[in-house]
PDB file of C-alpha atoms in Angstrom:
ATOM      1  CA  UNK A1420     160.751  -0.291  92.066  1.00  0.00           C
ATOM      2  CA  UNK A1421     161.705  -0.066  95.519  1.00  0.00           C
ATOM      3  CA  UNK A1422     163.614  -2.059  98.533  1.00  0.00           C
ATOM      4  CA  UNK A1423     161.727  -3.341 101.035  1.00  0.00           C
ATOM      5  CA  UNK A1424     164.236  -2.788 104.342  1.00  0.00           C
ATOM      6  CA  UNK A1425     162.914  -4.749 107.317  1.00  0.00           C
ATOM      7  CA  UNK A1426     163.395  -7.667 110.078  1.00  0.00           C
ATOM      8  CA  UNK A1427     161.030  -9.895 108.021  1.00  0.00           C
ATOM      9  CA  UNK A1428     159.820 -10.231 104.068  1.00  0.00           C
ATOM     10  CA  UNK A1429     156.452  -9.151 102.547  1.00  0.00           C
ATOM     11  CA  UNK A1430     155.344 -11.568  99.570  1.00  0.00           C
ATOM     12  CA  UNK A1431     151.773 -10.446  97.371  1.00  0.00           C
ATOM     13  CA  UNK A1432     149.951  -7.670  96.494  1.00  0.00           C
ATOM     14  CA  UNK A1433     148.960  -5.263  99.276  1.00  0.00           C
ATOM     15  CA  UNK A1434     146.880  -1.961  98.439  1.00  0.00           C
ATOM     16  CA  UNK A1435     148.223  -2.147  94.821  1.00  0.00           C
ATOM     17  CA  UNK A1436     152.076  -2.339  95.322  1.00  0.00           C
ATOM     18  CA  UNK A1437     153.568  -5.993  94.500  1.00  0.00           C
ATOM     19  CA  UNK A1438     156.132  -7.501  97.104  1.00  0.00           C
ATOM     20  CA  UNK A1439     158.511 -10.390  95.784  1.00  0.00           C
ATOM     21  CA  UNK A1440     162.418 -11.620  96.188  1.00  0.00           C
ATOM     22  CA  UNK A1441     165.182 -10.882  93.925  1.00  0.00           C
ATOM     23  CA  UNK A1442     168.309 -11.857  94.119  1.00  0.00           C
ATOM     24  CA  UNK A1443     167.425 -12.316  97.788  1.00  0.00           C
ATOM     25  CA  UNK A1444     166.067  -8.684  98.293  1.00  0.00           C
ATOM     26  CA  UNK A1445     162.673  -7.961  98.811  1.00  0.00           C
ATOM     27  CA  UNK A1446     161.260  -5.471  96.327  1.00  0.00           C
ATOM     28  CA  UNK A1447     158.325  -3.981  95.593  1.00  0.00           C
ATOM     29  CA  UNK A1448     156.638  -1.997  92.730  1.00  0.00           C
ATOM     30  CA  UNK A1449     153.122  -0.806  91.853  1.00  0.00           C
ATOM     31  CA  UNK A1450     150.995  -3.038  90.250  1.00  0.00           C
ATOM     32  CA  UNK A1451     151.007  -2.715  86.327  1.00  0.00           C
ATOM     33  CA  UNK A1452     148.146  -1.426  84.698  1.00  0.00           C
ATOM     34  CA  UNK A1453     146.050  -4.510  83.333  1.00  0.00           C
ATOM     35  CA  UNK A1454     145.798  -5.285  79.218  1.00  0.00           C
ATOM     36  CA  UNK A1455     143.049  -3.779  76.673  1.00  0.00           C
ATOM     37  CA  UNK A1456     139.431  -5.015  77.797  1.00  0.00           C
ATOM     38  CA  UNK A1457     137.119  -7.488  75.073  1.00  0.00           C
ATOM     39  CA  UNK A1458     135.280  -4.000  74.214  1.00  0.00           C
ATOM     40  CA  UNK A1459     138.548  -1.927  73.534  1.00  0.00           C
ATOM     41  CA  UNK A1460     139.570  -4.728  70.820  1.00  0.00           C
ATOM     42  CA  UNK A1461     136.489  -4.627  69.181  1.00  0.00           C
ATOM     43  CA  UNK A1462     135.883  -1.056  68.680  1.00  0.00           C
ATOM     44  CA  UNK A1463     139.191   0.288  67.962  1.00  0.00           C
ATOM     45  CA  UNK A1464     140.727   0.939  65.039  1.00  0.00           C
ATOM     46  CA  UNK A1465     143.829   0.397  65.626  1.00  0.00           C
ATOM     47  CA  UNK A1466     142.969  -3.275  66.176  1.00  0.00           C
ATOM     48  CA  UNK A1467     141.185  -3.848  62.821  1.00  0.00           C
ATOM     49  CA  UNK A1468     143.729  -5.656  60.424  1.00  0.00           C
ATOM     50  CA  UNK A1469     143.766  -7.895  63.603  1.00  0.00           C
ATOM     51  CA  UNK A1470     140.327  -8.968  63.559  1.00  0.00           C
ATOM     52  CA  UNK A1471     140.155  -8.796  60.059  1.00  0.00           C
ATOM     53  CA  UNK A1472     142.971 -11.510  59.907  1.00  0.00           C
ATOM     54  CA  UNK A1473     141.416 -13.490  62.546  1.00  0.00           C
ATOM     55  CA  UNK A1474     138.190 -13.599  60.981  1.00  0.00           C
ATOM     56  CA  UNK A1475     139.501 -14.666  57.742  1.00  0.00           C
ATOM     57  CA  UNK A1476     142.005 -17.436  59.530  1.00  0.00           C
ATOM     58  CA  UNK A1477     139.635 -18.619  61.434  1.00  0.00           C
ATOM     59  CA  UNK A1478     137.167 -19.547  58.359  1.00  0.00           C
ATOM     60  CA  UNK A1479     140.175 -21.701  57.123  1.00  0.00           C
ATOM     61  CA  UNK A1480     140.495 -23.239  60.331  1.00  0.00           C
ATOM     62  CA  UNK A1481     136.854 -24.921  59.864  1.00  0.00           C
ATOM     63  CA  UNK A1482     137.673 -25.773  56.419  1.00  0.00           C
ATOM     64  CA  UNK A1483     140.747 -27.478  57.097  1.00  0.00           C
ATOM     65  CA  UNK A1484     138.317 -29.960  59.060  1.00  0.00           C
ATOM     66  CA  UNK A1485     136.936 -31.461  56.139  1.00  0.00           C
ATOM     67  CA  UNK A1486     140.531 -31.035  54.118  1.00  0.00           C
ATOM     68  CA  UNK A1487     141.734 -33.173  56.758  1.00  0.00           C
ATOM     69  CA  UNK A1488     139.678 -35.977  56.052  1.00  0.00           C
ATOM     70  CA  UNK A1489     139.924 -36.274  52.239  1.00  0.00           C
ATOM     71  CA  UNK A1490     143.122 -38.890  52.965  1.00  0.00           C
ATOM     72  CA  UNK A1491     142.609 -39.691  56.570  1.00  0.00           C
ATOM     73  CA  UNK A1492     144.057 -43.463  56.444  1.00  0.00           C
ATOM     74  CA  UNK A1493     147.258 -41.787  54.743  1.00  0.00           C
ATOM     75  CA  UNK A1494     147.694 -38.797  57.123  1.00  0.00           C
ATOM     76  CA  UNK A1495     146.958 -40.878  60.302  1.00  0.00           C
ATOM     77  CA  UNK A1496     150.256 -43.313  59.224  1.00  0.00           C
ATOM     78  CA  UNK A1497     152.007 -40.032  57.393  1.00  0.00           C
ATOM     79  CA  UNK A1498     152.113 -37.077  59.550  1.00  0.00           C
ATOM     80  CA  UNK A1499     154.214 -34.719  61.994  1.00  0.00           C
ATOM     81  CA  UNK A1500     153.383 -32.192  64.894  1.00  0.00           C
ATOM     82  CA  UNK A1501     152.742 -29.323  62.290  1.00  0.00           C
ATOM     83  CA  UNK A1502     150.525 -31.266  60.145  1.00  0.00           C
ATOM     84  CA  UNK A1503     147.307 -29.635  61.413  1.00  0.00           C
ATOM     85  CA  UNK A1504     149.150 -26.415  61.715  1.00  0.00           C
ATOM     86  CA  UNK A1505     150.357 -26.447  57.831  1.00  0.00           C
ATOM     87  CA  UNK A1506     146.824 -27.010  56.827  1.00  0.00           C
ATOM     88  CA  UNK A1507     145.785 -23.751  58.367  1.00  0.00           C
ATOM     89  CA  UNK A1508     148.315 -21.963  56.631  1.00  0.00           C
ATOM     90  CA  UNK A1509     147.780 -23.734  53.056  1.00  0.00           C
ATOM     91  CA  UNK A1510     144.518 -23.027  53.196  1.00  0.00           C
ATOM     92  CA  UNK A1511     144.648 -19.189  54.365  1.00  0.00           C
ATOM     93  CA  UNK A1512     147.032 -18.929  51.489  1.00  0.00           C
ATOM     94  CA  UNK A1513     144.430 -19.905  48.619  1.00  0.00           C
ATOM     95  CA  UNK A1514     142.070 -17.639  50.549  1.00  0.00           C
ATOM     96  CA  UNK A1515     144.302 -14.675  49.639  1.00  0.00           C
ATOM     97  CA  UNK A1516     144.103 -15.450  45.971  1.00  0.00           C
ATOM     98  CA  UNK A1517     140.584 -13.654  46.427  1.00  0.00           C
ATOM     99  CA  UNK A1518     141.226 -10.615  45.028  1.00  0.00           C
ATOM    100  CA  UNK A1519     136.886 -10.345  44.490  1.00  0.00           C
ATOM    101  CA  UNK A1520     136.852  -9.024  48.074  1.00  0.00           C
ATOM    102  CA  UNK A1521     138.374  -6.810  50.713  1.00  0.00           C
ATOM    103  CA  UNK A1522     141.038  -8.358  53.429  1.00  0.00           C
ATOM    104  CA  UNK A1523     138.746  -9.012  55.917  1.00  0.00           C
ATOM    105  CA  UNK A1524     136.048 -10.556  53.703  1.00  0.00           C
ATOM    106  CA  UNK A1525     137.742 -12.811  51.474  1.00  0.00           C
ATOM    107  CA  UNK A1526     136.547 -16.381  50.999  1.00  0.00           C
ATOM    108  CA  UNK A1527     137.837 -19.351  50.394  1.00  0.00           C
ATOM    109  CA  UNK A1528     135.618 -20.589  48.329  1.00  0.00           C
ATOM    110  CA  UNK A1529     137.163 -17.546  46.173  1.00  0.00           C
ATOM    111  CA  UNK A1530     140.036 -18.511  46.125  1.00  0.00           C
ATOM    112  CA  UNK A1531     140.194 -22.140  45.250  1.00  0.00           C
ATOM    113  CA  UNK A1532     139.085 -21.064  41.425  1.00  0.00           C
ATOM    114  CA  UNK A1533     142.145 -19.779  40.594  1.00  0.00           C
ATOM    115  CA  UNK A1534     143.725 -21.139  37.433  1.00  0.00           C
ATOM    116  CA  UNK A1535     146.763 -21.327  39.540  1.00  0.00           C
ATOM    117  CA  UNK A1536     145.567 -23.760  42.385  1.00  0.00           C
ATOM    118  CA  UNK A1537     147.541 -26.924  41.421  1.00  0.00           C
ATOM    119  CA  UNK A1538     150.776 -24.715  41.940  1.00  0.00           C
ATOM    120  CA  UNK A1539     149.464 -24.828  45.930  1.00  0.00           C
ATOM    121  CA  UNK A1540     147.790 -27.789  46.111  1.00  0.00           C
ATOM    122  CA  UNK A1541     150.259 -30.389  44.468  1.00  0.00           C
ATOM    123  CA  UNK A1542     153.431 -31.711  46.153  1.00  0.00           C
ATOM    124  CA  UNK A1543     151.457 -30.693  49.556  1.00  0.00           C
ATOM    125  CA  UNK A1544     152.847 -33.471  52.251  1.00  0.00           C
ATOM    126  CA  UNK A1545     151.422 -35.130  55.340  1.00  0.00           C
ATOM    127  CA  UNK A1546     155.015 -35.494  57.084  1.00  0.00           C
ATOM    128  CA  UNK A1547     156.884 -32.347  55.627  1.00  0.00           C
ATOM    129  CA  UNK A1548     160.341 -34.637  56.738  1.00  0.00           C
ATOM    130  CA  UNK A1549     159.642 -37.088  54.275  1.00  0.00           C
ATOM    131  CA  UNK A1550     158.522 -34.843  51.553  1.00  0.00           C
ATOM    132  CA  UNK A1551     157.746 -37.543  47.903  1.00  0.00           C
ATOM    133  CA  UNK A1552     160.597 -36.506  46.145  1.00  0.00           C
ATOM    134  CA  UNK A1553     163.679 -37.706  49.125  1.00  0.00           C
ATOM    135  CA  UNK A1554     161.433 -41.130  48.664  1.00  0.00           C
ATOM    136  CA  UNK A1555     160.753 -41.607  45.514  1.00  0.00           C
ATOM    137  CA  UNK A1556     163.316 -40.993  42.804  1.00  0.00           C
ATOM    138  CA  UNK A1557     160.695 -40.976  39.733  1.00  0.00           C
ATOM    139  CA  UNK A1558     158.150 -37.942  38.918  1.00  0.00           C
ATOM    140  CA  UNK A1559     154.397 -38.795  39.385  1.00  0.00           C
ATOM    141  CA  UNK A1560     151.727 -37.670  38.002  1.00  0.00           C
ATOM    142  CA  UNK A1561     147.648 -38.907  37.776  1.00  0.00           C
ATOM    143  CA  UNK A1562     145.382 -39.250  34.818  1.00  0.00           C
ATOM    144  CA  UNK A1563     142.413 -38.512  35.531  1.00  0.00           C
ATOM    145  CA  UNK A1564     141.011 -40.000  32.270  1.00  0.00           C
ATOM    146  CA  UNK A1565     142.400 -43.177  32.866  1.00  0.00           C
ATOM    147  CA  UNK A1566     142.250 -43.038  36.839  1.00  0.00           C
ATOM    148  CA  UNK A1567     145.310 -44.225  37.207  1.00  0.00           C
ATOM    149  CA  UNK A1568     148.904 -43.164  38.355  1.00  0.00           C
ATOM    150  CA  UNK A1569     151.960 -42.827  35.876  1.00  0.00           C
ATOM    151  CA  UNK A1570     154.089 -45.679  37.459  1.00  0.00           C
ATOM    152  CA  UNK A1571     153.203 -48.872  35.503  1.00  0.00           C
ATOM    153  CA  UNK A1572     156.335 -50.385  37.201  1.00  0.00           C
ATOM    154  CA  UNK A1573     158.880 -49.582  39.973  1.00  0.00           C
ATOM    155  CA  UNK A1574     162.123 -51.050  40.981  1.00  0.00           C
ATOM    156  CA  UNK A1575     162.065 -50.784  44.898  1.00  0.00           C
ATOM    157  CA  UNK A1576     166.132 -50.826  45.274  1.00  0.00           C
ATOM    158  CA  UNK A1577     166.877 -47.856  42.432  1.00  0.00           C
ATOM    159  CA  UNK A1578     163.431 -46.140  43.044  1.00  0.00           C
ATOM    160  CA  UNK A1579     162.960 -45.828  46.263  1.00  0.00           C
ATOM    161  CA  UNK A1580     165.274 -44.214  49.326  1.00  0.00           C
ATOM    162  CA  UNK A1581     164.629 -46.557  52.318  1.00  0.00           C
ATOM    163  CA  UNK A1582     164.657 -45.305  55.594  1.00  0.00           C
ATOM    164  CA  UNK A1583     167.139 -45.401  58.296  1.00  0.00           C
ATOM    165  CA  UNK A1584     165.873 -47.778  60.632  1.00  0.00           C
ATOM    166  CA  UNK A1585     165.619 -51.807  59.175  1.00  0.00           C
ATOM    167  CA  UNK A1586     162.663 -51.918  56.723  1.00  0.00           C
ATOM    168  CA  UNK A1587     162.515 -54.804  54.263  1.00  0.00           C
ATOM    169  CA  UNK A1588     159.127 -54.149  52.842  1.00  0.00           C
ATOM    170  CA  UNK A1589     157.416 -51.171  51.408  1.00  0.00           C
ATOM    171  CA  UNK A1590     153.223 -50.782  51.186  1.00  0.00           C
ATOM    172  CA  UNK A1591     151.884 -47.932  48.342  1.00  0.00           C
ATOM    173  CA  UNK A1592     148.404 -47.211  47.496  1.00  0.00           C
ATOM    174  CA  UNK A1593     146.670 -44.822  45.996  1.00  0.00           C
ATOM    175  CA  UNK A1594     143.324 -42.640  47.143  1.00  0.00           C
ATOM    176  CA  UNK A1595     141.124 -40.244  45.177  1.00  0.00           C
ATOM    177  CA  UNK A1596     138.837 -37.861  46.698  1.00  0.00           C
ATOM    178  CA  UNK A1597     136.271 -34.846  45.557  1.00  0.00           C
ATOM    179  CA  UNK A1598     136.003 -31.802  47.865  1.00  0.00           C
ATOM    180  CA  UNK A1599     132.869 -29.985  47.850  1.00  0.00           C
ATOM    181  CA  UNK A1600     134.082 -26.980  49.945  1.00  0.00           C
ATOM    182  CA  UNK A1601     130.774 -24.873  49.812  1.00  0.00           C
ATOM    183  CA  UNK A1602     129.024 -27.213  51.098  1.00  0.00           C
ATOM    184  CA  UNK A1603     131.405 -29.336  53.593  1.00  0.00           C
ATOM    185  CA  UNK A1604     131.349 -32.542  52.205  1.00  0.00           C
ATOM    186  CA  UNK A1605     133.170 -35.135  50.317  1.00  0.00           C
ATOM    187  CA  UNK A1606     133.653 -38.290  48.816  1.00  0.00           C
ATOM    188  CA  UNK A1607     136.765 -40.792  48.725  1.00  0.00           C
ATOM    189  CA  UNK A1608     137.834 -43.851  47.486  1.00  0.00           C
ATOM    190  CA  UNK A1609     141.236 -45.908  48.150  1.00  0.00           C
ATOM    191  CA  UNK A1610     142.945 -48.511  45.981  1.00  0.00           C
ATOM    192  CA  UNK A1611     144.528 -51.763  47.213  1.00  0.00           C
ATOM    193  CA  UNK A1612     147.475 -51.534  48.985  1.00  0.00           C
ATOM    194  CA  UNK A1613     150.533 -52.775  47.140  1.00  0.00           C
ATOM    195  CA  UNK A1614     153.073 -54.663  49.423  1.00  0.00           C
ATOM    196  CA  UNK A1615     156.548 -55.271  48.112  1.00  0.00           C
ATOM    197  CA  UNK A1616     159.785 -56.438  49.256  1.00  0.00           C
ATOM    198  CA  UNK A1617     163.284 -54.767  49.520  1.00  0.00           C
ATOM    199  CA  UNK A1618     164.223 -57.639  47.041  1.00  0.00           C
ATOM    200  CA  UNK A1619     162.292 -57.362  44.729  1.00  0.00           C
ATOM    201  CA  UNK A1620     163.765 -56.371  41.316  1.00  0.00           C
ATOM    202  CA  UNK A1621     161.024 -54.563  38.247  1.00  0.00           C
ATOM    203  CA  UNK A1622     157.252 -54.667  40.018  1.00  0.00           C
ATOM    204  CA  UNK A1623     154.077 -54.189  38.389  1.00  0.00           C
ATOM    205  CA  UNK A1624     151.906 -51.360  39.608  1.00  0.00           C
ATOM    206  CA  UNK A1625     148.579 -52.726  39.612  1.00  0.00           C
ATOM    207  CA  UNK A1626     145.923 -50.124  40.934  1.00  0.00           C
ATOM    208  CA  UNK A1627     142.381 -51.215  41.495  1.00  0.00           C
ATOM    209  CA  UNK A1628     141.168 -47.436  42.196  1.00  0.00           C
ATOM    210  CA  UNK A1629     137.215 -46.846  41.682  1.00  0.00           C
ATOM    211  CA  UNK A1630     136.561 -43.395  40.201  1.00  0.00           C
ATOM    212  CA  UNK A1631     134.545 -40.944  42.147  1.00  0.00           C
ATOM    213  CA  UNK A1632     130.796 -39.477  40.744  1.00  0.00           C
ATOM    214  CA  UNK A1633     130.839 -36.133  41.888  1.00  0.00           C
ATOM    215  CA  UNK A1634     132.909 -33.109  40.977  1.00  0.00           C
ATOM    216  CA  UNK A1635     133.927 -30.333  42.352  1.00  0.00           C
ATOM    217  CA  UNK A1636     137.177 -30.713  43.082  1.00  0.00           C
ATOM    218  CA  UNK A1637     139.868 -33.363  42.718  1.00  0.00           C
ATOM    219  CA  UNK A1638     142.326 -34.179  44.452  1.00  0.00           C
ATOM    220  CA  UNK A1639     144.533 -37.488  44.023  1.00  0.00           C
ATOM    221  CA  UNK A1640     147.325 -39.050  47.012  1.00  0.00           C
ATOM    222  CA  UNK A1641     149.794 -41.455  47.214  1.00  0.00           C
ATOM    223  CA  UNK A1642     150.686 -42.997  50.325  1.00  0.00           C
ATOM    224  CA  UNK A1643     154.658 -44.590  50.636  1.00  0.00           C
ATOM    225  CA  UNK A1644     155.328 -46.589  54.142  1.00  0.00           C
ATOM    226  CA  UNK A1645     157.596 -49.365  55.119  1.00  0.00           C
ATOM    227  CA  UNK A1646     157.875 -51.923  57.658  1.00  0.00           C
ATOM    228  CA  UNK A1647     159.994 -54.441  58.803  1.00  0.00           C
ATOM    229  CA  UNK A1648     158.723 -58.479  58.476  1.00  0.00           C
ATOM    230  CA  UNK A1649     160.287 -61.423  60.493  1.00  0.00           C
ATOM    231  CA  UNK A1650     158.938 -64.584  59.978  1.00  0.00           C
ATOM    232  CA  UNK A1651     154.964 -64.185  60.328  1.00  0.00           C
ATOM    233  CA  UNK A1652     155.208 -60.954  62.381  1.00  0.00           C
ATOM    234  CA  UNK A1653     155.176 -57.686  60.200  1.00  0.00           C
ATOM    235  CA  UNK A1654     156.237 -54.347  61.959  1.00  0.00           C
ATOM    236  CA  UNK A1655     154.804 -51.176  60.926  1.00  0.00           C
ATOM    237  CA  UNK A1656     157.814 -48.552  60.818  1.00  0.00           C
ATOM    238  CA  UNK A1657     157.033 -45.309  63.123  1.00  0.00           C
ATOM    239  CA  UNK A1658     154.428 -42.842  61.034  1.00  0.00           C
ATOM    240  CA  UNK A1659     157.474 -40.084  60.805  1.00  0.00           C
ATOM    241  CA  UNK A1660     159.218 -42.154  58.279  1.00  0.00           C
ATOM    242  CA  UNK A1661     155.871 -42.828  55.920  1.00  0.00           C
ATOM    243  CA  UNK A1662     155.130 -40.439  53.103  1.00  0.00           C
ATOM    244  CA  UNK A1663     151.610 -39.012  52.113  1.00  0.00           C
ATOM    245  CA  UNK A1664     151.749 -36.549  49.565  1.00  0.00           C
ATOM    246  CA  UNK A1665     148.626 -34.682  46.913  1.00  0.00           C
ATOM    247  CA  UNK A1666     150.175 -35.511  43.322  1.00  0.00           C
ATOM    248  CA  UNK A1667     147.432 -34.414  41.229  1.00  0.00           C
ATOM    249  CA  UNK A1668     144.278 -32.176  41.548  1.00  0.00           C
ATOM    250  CA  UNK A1669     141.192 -31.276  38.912  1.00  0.00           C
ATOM    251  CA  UNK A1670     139.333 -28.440  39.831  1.00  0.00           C
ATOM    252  CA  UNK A1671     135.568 -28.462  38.002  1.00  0.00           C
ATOM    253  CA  UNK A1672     134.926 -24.764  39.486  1.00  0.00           C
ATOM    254  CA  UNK A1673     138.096 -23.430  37.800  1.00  0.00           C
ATOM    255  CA  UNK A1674     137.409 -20.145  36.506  1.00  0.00           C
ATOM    256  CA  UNK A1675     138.367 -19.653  32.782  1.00  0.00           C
ATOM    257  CA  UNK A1676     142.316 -18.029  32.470  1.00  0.00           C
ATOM    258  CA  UNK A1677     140.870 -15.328  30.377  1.00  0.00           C
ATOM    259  CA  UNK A1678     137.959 -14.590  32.446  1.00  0.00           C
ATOM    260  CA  UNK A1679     139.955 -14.479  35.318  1.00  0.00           C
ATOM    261  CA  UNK A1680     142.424 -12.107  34.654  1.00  0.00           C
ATOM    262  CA  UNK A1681     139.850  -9.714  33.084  1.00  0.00           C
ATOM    263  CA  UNK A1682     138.505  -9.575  36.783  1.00  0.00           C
ATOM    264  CA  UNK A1683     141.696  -8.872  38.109  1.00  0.00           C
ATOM    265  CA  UNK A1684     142.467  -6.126  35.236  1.00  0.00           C
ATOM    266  CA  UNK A1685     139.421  -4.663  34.021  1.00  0.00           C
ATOM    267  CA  UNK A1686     139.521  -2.625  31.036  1.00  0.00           C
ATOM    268  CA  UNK A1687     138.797   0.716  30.621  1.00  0.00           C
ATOM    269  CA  UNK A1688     137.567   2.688  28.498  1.00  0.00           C
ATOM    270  CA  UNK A1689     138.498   6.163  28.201  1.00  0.00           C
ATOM    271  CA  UNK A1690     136.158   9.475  26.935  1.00  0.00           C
ATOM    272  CA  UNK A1691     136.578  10.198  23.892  1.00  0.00           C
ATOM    273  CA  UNK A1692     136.723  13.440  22.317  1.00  0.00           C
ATOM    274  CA  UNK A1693     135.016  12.888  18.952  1.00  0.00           C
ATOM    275  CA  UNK A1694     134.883  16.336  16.415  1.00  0.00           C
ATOM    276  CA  UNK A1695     130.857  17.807  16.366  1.00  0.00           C
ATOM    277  CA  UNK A1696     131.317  17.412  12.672  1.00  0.00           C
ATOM    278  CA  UNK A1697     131.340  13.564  12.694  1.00  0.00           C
ATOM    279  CA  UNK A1698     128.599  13.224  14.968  1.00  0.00           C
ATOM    280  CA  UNK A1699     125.675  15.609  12.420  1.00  0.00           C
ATOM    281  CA  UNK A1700     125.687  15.195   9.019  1.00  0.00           C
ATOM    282  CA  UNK A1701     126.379  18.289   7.083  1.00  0.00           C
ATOM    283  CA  UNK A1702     123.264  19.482   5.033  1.00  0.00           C
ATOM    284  CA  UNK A1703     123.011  22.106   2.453  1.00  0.00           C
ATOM    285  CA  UNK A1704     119.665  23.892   1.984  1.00  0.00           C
ATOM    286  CA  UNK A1705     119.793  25.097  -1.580  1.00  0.00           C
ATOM    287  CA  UNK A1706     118.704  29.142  -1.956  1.00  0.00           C
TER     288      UNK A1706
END
């Protein structure tokens, strides 16, 4: 770095030396060197866990397209700034359950047959500030059986913590979808929205939820929002204050418990040293 000392300032680049102000001195330095060119990041070494972890993001990325979609009426009235974001990362996480292949290569696809997946799937939310369990004070579940959720009732005042701003009316349904992630594709259905008010004491839970005829995998959501009714005018309540959250998967790709941790610990079997005597017969050959 140097001071520039005469009757007038010099701003820019000249001849590779930079001119700019300071603290109302004129300085100048040599122009920095630029960054690592596009073939310097592919080829070097140095750069491979890198690439290797871009590759393998950026395969989530493209799945989290279709993952997006499975609930798309609940996440577009449930959801913050992150929610995109979160997806990412919950679905680069199941991709490092593939232990099959090396970092670099691992796939999805992999991953999601873990016996394990519900602990990462389930209690996933749309708007990570109004996470299920600060709404609703009772444990849900879904039986898949049945198709149906375990609330056969609710009592809006004890069960439910209401939002800040006025609300005097809560909606809740239900949605079901399959996720065929080797092939992109899926299939959804939605129940009828139940509407109750802050008043109400005991309500029935009646679901009318169609059940879905493919499998792959499973996944079941429950959507919480409120809004605020005066007269014949009903207010929706701003989306950060809804709740969409994955209560239940079923995973028909699921690799057997026992099966999977023999891939992940394969046994082996050691030489063994076994006496030339028990391997030939002795024979006598009478004189």
């Amino acid at each position: 770095m140097a001071k520039v000392t005469a009757p007038f300032k010099i701003k820019g680049t000249l001849s590779g030396i930079n001119f700019y102000d300071v603290s109302g001195q004129n300085l100048a330095r040599e122009k920095g060197k630029s960054g690592i060119t596009k073939q310097q990041f592919a080829n070097s070494e140095k750069f491979n866990h890198i690439r290797e972890h871009g590759t393998e993001f950026g395969s989530c990325v493209l799945k989290s397209r279709v993952f997006r979609l499975l609930a798309k009426q609940f996440y577009d009235k449930a959801k913050e700034v992150s929610f995109a974001g979160r997806v990412n990362k919950l679905l680069f996480e199941i991709l490092e359950e593939d232990t099959q292949n090396k970092i670099g290569e691992r796939k999805l696809e992999n991953g999601l047959q873990i016996p394990e997946l519900n602990e990462i799937l389930v209690n996933f939310e749309g708007n990570k500030t109004r996470p299920l369990k600060k709404v609703l004070n009772k444990k849900t579940s879904f039986d898949w059986k049945q198709n149906k959720i375990n609330l056969p009732t609710i009592n809006v005042e004890k069960d439910i913590n209401w939002p800040e701003p006025e609300a005097n009316r809560i909606h809740i349904q239900l949605a079901i979808a399959n996720w065929n992630y080797i092939e992109d594709t899926f299939e959804n259905q939605y129940s009828n929205e139940i509407i109750l008010e802050k008043t109400d004491a005991d309500a029935p839970l009646e679901f009318q939820l169609n059940k879905l005829q493919t499998k792959d995998l499973w996944i079941a959501f429950i959507f919480i929002g409120f809004s605020n009714k005066e007269r014949r005018k009903t207010k929706p309540l701003h989306k950060k204050w809804n709740t969409a959250t994955i209560i239940e998967i079923q995973n028909f790709n699921q690799k057997n418990k026992k099966n999977y941790d023999s891939m992940q610990n394969p046994v082996r079997v050691s030489h063994l040293s076994i006496p030339h005597s028990l391997l030939l017969p002795s024979i006598v050959i009478p004189s």
